CSV table of C-alpha atoms in Angstrom, one decimal:
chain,number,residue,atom,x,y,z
A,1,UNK,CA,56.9,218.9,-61.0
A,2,UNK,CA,59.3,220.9,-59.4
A,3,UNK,CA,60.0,224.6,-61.0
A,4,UNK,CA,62.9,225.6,-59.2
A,5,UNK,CA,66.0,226.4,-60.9
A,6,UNK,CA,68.9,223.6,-61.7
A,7,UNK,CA,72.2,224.5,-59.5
A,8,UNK,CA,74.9,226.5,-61.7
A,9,UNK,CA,78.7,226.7,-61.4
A,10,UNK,CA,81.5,228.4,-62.8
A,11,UNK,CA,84.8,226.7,-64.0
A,12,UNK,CA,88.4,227.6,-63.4
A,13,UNK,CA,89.4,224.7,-65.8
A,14,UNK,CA,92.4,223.4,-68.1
A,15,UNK,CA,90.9,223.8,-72.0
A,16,UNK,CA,92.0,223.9,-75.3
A,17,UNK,CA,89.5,226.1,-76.1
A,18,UNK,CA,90.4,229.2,-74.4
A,19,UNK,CA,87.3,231.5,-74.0
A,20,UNK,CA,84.6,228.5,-74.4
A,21,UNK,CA,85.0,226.7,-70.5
A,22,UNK,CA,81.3,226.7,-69.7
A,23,UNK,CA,81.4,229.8,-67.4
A,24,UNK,CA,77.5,230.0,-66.7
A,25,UNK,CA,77.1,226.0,-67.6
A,26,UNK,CA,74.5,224.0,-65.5
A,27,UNK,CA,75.7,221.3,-63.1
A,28,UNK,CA,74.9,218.1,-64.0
A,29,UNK,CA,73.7,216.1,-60.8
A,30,UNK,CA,73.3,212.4,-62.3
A,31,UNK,CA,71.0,209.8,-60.6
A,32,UNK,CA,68.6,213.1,-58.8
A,33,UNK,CA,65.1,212.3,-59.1
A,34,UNK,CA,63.6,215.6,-59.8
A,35,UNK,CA,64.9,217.1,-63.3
A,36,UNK,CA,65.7,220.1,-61.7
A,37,UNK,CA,68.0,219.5,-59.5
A,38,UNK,CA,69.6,216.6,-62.5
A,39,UNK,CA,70.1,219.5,-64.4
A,40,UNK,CA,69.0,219.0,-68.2
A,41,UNK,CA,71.7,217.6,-70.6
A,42,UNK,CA,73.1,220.8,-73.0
A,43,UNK,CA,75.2,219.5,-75.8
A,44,UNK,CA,74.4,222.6,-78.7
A,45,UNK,CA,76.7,224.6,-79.9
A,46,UNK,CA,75.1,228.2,-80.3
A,47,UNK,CA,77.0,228.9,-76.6
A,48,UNK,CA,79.3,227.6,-76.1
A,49,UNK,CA,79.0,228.6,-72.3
A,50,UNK,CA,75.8,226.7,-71.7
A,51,UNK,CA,77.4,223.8,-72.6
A,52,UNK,CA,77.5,220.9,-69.6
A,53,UNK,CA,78.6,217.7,-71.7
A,54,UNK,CA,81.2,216.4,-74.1
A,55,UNK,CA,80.0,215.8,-77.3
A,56,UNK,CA,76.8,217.0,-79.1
A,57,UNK,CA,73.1,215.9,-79.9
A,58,UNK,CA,72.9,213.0,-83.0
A,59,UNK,CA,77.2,212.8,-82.3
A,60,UNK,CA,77.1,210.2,-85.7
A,61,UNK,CA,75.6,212.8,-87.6
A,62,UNK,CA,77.6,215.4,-86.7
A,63,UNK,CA,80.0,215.8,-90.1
A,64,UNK,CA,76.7,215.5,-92.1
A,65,UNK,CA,75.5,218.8,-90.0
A,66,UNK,CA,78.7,220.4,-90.9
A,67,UNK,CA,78.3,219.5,-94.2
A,68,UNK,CA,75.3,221.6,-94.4
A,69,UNK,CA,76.3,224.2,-92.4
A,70,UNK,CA,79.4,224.8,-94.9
A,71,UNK,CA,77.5,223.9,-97.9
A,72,UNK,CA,75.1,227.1,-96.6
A,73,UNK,CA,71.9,224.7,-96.3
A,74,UNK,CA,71.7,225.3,-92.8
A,75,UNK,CA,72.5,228.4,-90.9
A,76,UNK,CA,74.9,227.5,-87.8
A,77,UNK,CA,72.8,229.0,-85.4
A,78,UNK,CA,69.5,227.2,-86.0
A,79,UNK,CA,67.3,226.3,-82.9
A,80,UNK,CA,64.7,223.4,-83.7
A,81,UNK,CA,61.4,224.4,-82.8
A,82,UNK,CA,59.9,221.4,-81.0
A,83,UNK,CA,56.5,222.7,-81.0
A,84,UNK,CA,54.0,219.8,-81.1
A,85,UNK,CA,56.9,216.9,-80.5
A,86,UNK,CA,56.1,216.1,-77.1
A,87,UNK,CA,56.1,212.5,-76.7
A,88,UNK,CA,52.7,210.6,-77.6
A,89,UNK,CA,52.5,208.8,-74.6
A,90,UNK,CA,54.5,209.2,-71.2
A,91,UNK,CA,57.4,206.6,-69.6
A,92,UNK,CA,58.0,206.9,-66.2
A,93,UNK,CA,59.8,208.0,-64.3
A,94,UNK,CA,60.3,205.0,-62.8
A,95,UNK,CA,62.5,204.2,-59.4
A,96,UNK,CA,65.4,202.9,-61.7
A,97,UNK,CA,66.0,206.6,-63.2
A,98,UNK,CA,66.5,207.7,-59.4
A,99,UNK,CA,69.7,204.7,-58.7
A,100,UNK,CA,72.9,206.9,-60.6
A,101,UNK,CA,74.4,203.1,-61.3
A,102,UNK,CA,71.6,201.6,-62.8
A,103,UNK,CA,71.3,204.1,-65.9
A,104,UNK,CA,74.6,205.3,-67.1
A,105,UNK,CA,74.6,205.3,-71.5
A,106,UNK,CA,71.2,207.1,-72.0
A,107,UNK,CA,69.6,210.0,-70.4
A,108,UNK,CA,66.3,208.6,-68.8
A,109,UNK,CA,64.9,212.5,-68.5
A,110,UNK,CA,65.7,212.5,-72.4
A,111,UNK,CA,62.0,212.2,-73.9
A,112,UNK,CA,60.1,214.6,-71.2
A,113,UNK,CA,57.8,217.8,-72.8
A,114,UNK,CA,60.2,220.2,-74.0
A,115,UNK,CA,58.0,222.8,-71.6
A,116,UNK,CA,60.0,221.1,-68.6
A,117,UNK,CA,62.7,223.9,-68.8
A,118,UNK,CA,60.9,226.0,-70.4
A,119,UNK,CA,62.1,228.9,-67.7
A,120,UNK,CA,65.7,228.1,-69.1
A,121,UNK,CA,64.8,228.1,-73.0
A,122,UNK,CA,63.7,231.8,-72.3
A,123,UNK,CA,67.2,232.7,-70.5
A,124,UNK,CA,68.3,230.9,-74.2
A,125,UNK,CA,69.2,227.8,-73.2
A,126,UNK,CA,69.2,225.8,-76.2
A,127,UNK,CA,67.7,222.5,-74.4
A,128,UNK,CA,67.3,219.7,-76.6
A,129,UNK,CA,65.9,216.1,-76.6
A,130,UNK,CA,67.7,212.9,-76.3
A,131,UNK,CA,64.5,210.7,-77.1
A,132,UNK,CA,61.7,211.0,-79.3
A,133,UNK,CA,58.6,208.6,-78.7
A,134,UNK,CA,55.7,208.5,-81.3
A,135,UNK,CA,53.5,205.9,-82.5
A,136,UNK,CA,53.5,204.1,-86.2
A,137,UNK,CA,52.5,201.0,-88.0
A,138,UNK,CA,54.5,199.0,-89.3
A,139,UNK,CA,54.2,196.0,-91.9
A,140,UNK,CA,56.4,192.7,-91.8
A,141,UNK,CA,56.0,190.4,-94.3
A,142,UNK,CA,56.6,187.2,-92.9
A,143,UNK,CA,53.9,188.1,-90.2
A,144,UNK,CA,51.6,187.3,-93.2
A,145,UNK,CA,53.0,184.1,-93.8
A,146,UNK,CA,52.7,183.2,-90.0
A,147,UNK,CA,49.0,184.1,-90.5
A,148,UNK,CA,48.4,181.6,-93.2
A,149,UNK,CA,50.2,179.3,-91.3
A,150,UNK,CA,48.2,179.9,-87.6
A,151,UNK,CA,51.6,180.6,-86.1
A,152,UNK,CA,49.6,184.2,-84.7
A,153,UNK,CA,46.2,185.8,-85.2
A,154,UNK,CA,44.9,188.7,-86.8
A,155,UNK,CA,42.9,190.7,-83.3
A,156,UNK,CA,42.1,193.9,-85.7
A,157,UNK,CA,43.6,196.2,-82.5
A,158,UNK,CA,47.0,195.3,-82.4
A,159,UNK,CA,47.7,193.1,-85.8
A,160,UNK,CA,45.4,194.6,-88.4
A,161,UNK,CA,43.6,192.8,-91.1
A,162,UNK,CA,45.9,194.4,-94.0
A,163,UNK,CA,48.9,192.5,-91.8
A,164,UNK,CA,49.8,196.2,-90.0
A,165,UNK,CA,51.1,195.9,-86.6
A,166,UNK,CA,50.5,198.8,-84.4
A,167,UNK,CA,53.6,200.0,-82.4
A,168,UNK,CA,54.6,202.5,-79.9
A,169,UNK,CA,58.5,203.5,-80.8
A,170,UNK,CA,61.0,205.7,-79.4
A,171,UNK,CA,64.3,206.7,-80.4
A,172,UNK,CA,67.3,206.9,-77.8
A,173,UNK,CA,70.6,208.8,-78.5
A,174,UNK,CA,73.7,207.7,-76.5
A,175,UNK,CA,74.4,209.8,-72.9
A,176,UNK,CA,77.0,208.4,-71.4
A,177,UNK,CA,77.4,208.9,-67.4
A,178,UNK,CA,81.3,208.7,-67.5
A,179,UNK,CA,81.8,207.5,-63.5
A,180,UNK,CA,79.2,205.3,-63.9
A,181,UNK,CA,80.3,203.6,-67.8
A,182,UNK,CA,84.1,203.2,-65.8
A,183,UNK,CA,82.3,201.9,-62.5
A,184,UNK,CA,80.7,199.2,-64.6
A,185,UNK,CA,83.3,198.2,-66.3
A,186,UNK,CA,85.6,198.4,-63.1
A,187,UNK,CA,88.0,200.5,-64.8
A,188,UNK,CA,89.8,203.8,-63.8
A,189,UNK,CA,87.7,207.2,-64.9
A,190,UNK,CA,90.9,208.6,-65.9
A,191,UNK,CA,91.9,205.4,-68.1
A,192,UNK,CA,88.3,205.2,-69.7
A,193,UNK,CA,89.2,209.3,-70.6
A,194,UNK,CA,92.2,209.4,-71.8
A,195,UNK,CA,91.5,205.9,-74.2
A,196,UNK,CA,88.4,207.4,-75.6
A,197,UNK,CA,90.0,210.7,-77.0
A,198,UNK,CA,93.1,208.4,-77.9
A,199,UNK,CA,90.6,206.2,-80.0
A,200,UNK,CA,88.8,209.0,-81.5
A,201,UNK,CA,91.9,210.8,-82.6
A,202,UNK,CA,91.7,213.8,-80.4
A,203,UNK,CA,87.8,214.2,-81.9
A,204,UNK,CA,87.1,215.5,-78.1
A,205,UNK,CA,90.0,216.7,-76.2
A,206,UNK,CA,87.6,217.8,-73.1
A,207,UNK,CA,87.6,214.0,-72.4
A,208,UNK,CA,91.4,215.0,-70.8
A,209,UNK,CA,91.0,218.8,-70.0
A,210,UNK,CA,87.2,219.0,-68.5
A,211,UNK,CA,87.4,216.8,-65.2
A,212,UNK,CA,84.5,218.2,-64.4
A,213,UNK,CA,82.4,217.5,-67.1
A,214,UNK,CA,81.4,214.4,-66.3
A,215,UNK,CA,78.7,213.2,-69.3
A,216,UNK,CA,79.8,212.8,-72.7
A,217,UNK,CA,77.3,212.4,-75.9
A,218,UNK,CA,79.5,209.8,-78.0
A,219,UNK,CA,79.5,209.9,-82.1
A,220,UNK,CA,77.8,206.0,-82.0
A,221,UNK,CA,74.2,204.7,-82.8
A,222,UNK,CA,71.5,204.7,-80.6
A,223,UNK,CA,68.5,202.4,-80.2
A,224,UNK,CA,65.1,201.8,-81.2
A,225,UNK,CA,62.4,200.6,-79.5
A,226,UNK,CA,58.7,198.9,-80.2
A,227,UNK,CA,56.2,198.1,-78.0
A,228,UNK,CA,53.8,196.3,-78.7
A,229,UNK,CA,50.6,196.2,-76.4
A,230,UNK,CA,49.9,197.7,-73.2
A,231,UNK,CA,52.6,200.4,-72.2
A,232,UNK,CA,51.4,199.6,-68.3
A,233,UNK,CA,52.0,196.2,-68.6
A,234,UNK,CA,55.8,196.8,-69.0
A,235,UNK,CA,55.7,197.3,-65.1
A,236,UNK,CA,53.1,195.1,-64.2
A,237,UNK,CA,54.5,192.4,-62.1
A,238,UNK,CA,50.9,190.7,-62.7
A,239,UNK,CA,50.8,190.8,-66.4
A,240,UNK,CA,53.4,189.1,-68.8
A,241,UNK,CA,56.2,190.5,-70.9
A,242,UNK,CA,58.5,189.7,-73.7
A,243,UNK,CA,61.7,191.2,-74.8
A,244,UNK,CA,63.5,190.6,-77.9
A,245,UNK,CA,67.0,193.0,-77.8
A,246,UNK,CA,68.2,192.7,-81.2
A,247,UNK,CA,71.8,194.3,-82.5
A,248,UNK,CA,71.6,195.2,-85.5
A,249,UNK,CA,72.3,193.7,-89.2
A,250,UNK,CA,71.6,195.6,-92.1
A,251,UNK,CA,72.6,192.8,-94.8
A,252,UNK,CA,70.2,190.3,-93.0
A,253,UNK,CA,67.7,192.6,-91.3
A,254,UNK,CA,67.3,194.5,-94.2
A,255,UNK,CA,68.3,192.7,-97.0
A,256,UNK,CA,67.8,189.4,-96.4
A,257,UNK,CA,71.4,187.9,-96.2
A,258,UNK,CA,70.9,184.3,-95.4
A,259,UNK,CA,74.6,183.7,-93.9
A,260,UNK,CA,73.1,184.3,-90.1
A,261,UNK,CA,70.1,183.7,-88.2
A,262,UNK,CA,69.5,188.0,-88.0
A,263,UNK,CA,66.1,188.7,-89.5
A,264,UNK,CA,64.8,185.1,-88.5
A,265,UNK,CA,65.6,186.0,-85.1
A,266,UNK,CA,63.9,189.5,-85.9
A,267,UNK,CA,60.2,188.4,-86.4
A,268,UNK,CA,60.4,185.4,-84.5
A,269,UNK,CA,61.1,188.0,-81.3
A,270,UNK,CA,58.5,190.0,-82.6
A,271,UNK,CA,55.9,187.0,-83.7
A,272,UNK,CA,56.7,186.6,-79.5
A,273,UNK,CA,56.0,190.1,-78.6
A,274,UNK,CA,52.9,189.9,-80.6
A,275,UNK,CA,51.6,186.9,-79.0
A,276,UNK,CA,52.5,188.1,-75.2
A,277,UNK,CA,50.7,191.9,-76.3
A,278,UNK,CA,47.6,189.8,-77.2
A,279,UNK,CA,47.0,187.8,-74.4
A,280,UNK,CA,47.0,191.2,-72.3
A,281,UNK,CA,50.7,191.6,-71.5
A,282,UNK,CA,53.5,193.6,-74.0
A,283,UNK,CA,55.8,193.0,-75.8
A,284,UNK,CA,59.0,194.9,-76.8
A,285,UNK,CA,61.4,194.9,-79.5
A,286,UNK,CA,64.9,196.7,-78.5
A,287,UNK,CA,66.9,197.3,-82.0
A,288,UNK,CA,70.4,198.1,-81.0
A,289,UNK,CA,72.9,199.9,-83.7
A,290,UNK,CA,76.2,197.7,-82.9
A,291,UNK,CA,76.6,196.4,-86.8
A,292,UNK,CA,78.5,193.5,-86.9
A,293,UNK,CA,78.9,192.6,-83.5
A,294,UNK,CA,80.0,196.6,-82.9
A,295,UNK,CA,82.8,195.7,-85.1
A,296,UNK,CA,81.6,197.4,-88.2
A,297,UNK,CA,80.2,196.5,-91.9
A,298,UNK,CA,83.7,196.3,-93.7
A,299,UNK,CA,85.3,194.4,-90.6
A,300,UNK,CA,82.1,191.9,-91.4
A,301,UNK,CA,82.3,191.6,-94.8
A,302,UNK,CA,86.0,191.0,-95.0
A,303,UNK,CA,85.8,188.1,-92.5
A,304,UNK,CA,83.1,186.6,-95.1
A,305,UNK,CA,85.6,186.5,-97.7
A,306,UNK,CA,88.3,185.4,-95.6
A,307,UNK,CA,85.9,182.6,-94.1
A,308,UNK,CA,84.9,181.7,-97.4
A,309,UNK,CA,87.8,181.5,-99.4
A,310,UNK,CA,89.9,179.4,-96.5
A,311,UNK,CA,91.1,175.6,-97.2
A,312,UNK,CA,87.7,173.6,-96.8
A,313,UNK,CA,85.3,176.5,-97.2
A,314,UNK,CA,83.4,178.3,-94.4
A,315,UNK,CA,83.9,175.7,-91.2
A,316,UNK,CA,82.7,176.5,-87.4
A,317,UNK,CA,85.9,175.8,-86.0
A,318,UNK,CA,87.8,178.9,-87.7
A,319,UNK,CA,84.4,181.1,-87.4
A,320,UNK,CA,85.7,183.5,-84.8
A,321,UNK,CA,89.5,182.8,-85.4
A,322,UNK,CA,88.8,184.6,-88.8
A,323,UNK,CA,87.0,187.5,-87.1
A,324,UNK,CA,89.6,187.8,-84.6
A,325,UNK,CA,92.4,187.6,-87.4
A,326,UNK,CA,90.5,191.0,-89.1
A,327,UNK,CA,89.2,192.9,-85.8
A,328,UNK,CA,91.7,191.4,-83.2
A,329,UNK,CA,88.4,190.8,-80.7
A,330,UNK,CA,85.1,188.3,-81.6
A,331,UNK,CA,82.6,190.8,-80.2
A,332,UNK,CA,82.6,194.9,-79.1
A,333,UNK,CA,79.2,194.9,-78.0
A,334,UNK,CA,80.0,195.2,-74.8
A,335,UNK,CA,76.1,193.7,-73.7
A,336,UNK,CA,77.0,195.4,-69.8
A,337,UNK,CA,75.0,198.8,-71.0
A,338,UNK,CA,72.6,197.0,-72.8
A,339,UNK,CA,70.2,196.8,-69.8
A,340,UNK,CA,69.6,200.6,-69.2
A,341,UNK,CA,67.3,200.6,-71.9
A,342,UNK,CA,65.2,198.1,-70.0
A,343,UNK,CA,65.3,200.1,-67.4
A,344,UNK,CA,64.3,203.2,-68.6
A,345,UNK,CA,61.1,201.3,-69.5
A,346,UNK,CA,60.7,200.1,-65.9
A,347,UNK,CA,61.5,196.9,-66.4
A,348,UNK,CA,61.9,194.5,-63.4
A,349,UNK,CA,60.7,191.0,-64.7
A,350,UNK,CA,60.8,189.2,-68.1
A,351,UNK,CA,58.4,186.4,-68.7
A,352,UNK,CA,59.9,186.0,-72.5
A,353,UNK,CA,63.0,186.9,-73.2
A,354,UNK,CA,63.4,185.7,-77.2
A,355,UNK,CA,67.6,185.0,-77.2
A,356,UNK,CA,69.6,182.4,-75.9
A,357,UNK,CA,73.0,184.5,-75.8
A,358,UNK,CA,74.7,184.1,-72.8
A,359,UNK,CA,76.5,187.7,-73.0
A,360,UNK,CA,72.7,189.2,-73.2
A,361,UNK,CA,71.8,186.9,-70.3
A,362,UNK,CA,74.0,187.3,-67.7
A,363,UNK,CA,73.8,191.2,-68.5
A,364,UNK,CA,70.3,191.6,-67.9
A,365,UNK,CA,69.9,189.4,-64.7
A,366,UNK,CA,73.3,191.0,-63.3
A,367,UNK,CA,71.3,194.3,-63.7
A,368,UNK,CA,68.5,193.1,-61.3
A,369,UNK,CA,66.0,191.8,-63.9
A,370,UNK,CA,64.9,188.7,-63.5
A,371,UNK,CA,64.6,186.7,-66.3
A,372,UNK,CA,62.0,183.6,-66.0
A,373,UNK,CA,62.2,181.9,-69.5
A,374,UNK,CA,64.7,181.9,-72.7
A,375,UNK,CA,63.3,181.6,-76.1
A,376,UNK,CA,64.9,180.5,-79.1
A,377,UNK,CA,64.5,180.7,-82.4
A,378,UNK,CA,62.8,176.9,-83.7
A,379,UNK,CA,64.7,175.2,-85.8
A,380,UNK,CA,63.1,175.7,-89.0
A,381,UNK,CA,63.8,179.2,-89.1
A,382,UNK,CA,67.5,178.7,-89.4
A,383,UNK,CA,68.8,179.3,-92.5
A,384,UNK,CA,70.6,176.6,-94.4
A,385,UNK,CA,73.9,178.6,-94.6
A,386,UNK,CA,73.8,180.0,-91.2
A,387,UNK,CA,74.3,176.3,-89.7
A,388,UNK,CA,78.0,177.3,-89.6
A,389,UNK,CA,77.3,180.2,-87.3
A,390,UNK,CA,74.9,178.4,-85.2
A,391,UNK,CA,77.7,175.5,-84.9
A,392,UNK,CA,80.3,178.1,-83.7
A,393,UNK,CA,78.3,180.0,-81.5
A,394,UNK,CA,77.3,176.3,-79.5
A,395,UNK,CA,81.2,175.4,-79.3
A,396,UNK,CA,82.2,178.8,-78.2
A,397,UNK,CA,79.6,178.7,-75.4
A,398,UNK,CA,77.9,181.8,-77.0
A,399,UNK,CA,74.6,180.4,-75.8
A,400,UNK,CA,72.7,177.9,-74.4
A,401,UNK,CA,71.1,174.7,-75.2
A,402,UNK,CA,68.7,172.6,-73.1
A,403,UNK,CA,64.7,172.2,-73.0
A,404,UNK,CA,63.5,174.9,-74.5
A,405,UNK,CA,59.9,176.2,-74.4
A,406,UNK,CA,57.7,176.5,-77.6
A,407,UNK,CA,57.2,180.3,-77.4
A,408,UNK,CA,53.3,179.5,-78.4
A,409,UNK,CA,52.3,177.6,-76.1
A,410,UNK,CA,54.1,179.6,-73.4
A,411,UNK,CA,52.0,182.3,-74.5
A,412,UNK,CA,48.9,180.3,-74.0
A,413,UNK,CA,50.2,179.3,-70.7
A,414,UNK,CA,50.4,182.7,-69.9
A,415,UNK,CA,47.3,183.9,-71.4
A,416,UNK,CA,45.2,181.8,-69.4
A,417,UNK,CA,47.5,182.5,-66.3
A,418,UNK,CA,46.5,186.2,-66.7
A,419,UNK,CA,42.9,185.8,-67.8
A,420,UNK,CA,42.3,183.3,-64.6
A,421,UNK,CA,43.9,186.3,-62.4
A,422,UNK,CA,46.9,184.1,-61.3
């Protein structure tokens, strides 16, 4: 690895922060293959000179911080020791990090050793990570259930006998490549700017005074991912792989809400992932925060009642014309950044990919992965009160219908495929 030192510049800039314009600041060099010359991603607050993005590390939690800062439970200068949080197992680099298009909402050098700058941390450069990878078991309960029934198998290395499935996970903050987010969404930089610290109410006025700051850390949830099986086999063009991307729903995912197909969904893409890690392949699990369709929990919940208490009850036909009454949009997602999480793992092929959304779809192949079967979610794990949403999502060409594979017997398939060397 490369020691030498990242490029520096100075700044002659327009701020509203007079005294703070990131005079000895790093250059960011997005899309570089060697961390060096990338530059690392500064977003702490202790100088404000150092500083090379808009925004700050864990940008959601950032009023909580205050809090504590005010409250006098943390001291405002604090600098986390990261001793001992190196990542338990490496990912990549892989070519993708290297193409400055291909990975613009996350920071791919995010989750290296802290000891990568660690020349710059001695000149006090408060250097901080983006993405934490460790390992963990987890326990699902209805993997227990598909036990008993002989929907998967208990192999005592990945699925333990106490119904404990062993994981690799990492957590990704938000990094958002600003040319890149308004390339993608064929929009002007300076539009993209200007709407984002309209929308945020002034929160980050260097979105209009710091041309050249050209990464910005937004104050949104992240992701979470779990892999299951071989890491290697991620990028293994001879070994198969499925992918579940999940956005997040706390009522169902958590607490079992039975108005949508969310948790269903859930451990059926992770009954999937199981069944692909055991046959010698992996299997990931990408958990998106976007509640609601990115619309929010109290956007959600009011269109429940408003669906609910309508003439006739909750109907298909007025599904989204009640969320677009409430929110003015059916979906924020926005499914065109999804695919950088994908790859940042390095992947180029999926053999499984457990969703038949349309949005997710054309997303993913558009980014250059190829896709070579859609799984969905058998019918009897549809609850009886999510028919409605099912119903709306087939008339408003959310997704798509046709032959669909049983996701067990493709595994099979594919397990023999790979055991036979083909």
């Amino acid at each position: 690895m490369a020691t030498a030192q990242p490029p520096r510049h100075k700044h002659i800039v327009l701020t509203s922060h007079p005294g703070h314009s990131g005079q000895d600041s790093i250059e960011i060099k997005w899309g570089e293959a060697d961390p060096y010359e990338r530059g690392p991603i500064i977003a702490t607050l202790g100088n404000r000179a150092h500083r090379n993005v808009i925004g700050t590390h864990s940008g959601g939690y950032a009023v909580y911080r205050a809090l504590a800062i005010a409250s006098g439970d943390l001291e405002h200068d604090h600098r986390a020791d990261l001793t001992d949080t190196a990542p338990t197992v490496s990912i990549g680099p892989h070519p993708s990090w290297t193409v400055p298009d291909k990975i613009i909402s996350l920071d791919p050098f995010g989750a290296l050793d802290h000891d990568l700058f660690a020349d710059l941390r001695t000149e006090g450069y408060d250097i901080r990570p983006s993405i934490a990878i460790t390992k963990a078991h987890i326990n699902i309960p209805e993997l227990q259930e598909a036990v008993t029934q002989g929907r998967i198998r208990v192999d005592g290395k990945i699925l333990k006998e106490g119904g404990e499935l062993v994981v690799t996970k990492a957590a990704i903050e938000p990094v958002w490549y600003l040319p890149g987010i308004a390339q993608r969404f064929g929009v002007r930089e300076s539009d993209l700017r200007r709407t984002l610290f309209e929308q945020t109410g002034g929160m980050f006025p260097e979105l209009v005074t710091r041309p050249d700051l050209q990464v910005f850390l937004p104050p949104i949830g992240g992701h979470t991912v779990y892999i299951l099986g071989d890491l290697e086999a991620i990028t293994d063009p001879d070994r198969p792989l499925a992918v579940r991307i999940h956005d997040e729903c706390n009522g169902s995912d958590v607490f079992g809400s039975d108005i949508c197909t969310c948790r269903p969904y859930l451990v059926h893409g992770i009954e999937v992932a199981l069944e692909t890690a055991q046959v010698g392949g992996a299997g990931v699990i990408i958990y998106a925060r976007k509640e609601g369709r990115a619309l929010g929990e109290v956007t959600k919940f009011l269109v429940y009642n408003a669906r609910k208490r309508q003439e006739g009850g909750d109907r298909a036909d007025t599904y989204f014309t009640r969320t677009e009454c409430v929110a003015g949009v059916q979906d924020m997602r926005f499914q065109e950044l999804m695919p950088d999480v994908m790859h940042w793992l390095g992947m180029t092929r999926i053999d499984q990919f457990v969703s038949m959304s349309n949005l997710k779809y054309d997303a993913v192949t558009q980014s250059g992965i190829e896709i070579v079967e859609r799984i969905s979610i058998p019918e009897e794990l549809i609850p009886a009160d999510a028919q409605v949403e099912i119903k709306a999502k087939k008339a408003a060409g959310y997704y798509t219908e046709g032959d669909v594979p049983d996701a067990t017997v493709l595994t099979q398939t594919i397990g023999r495929q790979y055991e036979d060397g083909l």
